[in-house]
Coordinates of C-alpha atoms and ligand atoms in Angstrom, one line a residue:
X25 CA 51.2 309.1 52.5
X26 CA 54.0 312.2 52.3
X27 CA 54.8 311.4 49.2
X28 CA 52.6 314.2 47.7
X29 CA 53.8 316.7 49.9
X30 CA 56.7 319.1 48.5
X31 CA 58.7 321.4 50.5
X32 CA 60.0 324.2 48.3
X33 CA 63.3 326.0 49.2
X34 CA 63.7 329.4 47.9
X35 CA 67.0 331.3 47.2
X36 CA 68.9 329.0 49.9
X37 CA 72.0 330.7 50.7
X38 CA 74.0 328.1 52.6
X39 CA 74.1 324.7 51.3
X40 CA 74.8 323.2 54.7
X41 CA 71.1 324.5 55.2
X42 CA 69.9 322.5 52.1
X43 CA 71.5 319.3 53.5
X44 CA 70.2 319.8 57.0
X45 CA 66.4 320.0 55.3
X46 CA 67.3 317.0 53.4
X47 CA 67.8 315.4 57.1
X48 CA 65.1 316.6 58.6
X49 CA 62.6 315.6 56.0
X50 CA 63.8 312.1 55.6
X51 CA 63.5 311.3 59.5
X52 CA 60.1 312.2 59.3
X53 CA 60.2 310.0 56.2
X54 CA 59.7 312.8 53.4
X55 CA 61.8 312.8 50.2
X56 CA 60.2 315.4 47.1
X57 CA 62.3 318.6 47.7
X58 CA 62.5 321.3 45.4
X59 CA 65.1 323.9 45.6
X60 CA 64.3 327.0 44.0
X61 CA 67.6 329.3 42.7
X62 CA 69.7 328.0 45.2
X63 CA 73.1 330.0 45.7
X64 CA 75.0 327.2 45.8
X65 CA 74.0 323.7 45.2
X66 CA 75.3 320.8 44.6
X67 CA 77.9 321.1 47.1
X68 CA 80.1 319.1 49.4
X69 CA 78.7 321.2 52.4
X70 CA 75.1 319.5 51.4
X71 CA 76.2 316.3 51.4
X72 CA 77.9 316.1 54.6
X73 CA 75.2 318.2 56.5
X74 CA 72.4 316.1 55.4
X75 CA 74.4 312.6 56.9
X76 CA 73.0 309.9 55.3
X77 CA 70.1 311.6 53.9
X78 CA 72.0 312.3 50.3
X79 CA 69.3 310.3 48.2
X80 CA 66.8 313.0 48.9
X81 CA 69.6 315.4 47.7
X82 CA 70.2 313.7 44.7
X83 CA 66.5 313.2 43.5
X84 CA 65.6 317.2 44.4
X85 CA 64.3 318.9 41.5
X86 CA 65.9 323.0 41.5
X87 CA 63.7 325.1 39.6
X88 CA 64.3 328.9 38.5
X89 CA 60.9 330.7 39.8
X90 CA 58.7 329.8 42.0
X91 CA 56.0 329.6 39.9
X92 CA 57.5 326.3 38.4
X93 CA 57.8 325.0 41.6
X94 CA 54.0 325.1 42.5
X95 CA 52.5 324.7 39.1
X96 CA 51.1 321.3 39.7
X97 CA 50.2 322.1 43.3
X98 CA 46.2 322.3 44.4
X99 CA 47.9 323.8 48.1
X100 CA 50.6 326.1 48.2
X101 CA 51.2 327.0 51.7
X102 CA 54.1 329.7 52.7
X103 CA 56.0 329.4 55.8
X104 CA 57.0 332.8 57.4
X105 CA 58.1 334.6 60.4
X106 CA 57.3 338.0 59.4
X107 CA 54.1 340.0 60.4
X108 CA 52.8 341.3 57.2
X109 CA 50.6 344.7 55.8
X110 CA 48.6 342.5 54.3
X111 CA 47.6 339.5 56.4
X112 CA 47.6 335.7 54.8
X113 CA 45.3 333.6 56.7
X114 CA 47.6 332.2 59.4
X115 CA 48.2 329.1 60.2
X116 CA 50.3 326.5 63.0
X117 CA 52.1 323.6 61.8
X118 CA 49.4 321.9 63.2
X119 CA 46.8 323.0 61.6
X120 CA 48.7 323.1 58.0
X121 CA 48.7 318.7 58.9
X122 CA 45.1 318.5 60.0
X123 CA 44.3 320.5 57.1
X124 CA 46.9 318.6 54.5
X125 CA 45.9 314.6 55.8
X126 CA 42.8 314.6 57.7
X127 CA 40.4 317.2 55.6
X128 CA 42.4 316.9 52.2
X129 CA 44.1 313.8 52.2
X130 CA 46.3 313.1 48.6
X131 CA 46.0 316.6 47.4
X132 CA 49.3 317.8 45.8
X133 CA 51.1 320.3 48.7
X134 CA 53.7 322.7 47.9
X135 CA 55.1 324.0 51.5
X136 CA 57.4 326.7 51.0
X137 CA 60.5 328.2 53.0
X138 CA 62.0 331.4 52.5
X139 CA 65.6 332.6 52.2
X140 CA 67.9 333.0 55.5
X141 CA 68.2 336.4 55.5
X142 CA 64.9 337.9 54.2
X143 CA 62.7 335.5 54.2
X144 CA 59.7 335.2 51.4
X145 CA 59.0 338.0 49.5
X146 CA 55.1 339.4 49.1
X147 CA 54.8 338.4 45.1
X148 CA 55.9 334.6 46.7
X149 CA 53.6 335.0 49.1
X150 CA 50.9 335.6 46.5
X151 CA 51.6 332.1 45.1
X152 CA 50.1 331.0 48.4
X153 CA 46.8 329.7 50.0
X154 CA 47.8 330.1 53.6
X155 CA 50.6 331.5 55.5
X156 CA 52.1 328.8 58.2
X157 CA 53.7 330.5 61.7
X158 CA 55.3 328.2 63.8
X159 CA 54.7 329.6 67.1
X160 CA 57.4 331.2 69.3
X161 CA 59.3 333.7 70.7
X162 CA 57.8 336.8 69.5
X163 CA 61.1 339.1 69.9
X164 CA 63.2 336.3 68.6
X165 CA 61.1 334.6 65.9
X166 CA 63.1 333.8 63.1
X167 CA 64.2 329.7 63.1
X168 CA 66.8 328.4 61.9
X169 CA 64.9 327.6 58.3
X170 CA 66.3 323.7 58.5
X171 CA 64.9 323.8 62.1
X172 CA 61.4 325.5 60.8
X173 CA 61.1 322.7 58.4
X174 CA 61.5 319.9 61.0
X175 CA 59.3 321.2 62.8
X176 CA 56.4 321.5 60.2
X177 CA 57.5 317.9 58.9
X178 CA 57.1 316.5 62.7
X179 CA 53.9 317.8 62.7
X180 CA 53.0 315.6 59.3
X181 CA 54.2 312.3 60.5
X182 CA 52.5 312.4 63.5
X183 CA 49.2 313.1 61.5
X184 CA 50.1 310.6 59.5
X185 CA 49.4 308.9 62.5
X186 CA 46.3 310.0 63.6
X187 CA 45.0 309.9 60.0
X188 CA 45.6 305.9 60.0
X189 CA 43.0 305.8 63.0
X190 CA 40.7 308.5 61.2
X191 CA 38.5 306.5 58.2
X192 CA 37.3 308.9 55.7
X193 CA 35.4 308.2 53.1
X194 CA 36.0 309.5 49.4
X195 CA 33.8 312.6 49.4
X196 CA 33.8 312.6 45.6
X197 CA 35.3 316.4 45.5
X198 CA 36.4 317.8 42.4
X199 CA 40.2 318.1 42.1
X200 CA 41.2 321.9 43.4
X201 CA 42.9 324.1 41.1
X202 CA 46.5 323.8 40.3
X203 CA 48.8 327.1 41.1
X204 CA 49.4 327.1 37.4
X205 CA 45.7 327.3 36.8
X206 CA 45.0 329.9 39.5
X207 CA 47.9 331.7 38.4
X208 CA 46.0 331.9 34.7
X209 CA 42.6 333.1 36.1
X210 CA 44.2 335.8 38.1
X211 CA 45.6 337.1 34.4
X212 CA 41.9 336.8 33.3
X213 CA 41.0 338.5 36.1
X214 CA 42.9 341.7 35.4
X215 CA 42.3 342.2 32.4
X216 CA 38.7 341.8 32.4
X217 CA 38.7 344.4 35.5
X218 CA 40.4 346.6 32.8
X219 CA 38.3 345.9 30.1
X220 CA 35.2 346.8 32.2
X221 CA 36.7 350.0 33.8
X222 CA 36.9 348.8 37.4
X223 CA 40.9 349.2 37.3
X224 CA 43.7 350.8 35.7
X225 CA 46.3 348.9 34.5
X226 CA 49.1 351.2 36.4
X227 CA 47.0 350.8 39.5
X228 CA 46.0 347.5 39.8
X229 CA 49.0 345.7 41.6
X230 CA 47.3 346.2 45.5
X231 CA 43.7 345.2 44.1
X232 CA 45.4 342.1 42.1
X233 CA 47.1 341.1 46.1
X234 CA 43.5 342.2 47.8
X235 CA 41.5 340.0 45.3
X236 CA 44.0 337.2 45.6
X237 CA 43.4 337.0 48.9
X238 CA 40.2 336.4 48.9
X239 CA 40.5 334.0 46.5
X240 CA 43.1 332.0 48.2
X241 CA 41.3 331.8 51.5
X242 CA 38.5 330.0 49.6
X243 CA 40.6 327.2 47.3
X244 CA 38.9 327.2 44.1
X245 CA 38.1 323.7 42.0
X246 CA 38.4 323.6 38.9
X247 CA 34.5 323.4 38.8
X248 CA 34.6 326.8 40.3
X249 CA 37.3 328.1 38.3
X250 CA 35.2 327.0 35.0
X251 CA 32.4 329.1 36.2
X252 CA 34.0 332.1 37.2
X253 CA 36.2 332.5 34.0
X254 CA 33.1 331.9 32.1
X255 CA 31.8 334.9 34.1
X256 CA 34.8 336.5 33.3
X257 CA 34.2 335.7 29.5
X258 CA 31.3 337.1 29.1
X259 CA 31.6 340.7 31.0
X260 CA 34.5 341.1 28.0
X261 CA 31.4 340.3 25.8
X262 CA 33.1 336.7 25.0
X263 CA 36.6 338.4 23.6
X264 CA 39.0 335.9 25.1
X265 CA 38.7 332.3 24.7
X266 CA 40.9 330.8 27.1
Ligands
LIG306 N1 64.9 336.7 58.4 C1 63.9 336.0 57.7 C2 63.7 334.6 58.3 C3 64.5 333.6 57.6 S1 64.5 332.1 58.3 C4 62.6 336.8 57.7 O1 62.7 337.9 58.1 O2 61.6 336.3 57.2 C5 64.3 331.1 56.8 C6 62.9 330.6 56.6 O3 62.5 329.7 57.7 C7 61.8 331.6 56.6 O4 61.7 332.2 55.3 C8 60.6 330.7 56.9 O5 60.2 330.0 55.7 C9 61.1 329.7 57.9 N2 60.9 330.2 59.2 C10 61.8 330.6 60.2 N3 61.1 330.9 61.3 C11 59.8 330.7 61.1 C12 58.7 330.8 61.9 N4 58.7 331.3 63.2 N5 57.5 330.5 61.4 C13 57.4 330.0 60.1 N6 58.5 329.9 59.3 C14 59.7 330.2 59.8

């Protein structure tokens, strides 16, 4: 029931980190990790940190950008311990498991963990739907990020749980949009915005993150992606055809 779920390193500096995150995710039974530009990987450090857990090491797919990592993803969520200008809808670990195998069961989940010493950066961040904050101390916030992502995948297995009790029917939706798809209706976005005169090209970069955010909250289908790049389409009088 995990299976679709992906947890996304990014820019992992210690490896022993990447071997304790294969750990954690294999006690709570989780295997499909993706490691994004790691500093250092393979390594011997890996393998010895994540004890016994070195088949989810050996089938981890490292990617160069993010992008690649959530391109076939309908649910990207970011996990972060920072406050932000700009605020992501927040969410617990909790929630992000209600919301991933109760309300959207099988959808395909990127959830993705920052780098040790900074964290995500804002253009990641705009890859995502939701922002996950695991609740703590809030002078001493930051987890260790193998910790933070036992803690999320905890929360998962026990809703797996709870889901098995929980019969829901198929509620014929239409499959959300992948990242990769999003990704190319924010491009259409901007340049229609320039073609009608609402933006500048030099100026557009905190309008692009405003407008993202509202689209993220909602989680677009591809139904509703259709229409609004048809929209799109036709304020640039039909110019562009994909
Ligand atoms: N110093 C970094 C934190 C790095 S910890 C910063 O300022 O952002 C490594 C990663 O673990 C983070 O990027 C995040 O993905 C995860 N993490 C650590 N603490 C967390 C918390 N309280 N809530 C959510 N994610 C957390």
């Amino acid at each position: 029931m995990l299976s679709t779920i992906k947890i996304v390193l990014v820019g992992t500096t210690h490896p022993g980190n990447i071997g304790a995150v294969a750990r954690a995710m294999k006690n709570m039974t989780m295997t499909n990790l993706c490691l994004v530009s790691p500093k250092i990987f393979p390594s011997a450090d890996a393998t010895s940190r994540a004890s016994g857990a070195d088949d989810v090491l050996s089938r981890a797919i490292v990617c160069s950008t993010l992008e690649e990592a959530v391109d076939d993803c309908e649910l990207v969520i970011g996990a972060s311990a920072r406050c932000r200008t700009i605020s992501w809808p927040d969410i617990t670990p909790r929630d992000c498991a209600e919301k991933i195998l109760i309300h959207e069961p099988g959808r395909k989940v990127a959830i993705v963990f920052g780098r040790e010493n900074s964290g995500l950066m804002n253009n990641e961040l705009d890859l995502c739907h939701f922002l996950l904050r695991i609740p703590c101390n809030s002078e001493y916030s930051s987890l260790n990020l193998a910790a933070a992502v036992q803690i999320v995948c905890y929360e998962l297995f026990v809703a797996t749980g709870v889901k098995s009790e929980i019969q829901i029917g198929d509620k014929g939706q239409q499959p959300l949009a992948t990242a990769g798809q999003i990704e190319s209706f924010y491009a259409h976005l901007a340049e229609a915005l320039v073609d009608i005169g609402f933006m500048h090209p030099d100026k557009s970069k905190t309008i692009m993150r405003r407008l993202r955010r509202i689209y993220n909250r909602i989680q677009l289908d591809t139904k509703e992606l259709d229409i609004l790049r048809g929209i799109l389409r036709m304020s640039q009088g039909n110019k562009r055809k994909n």
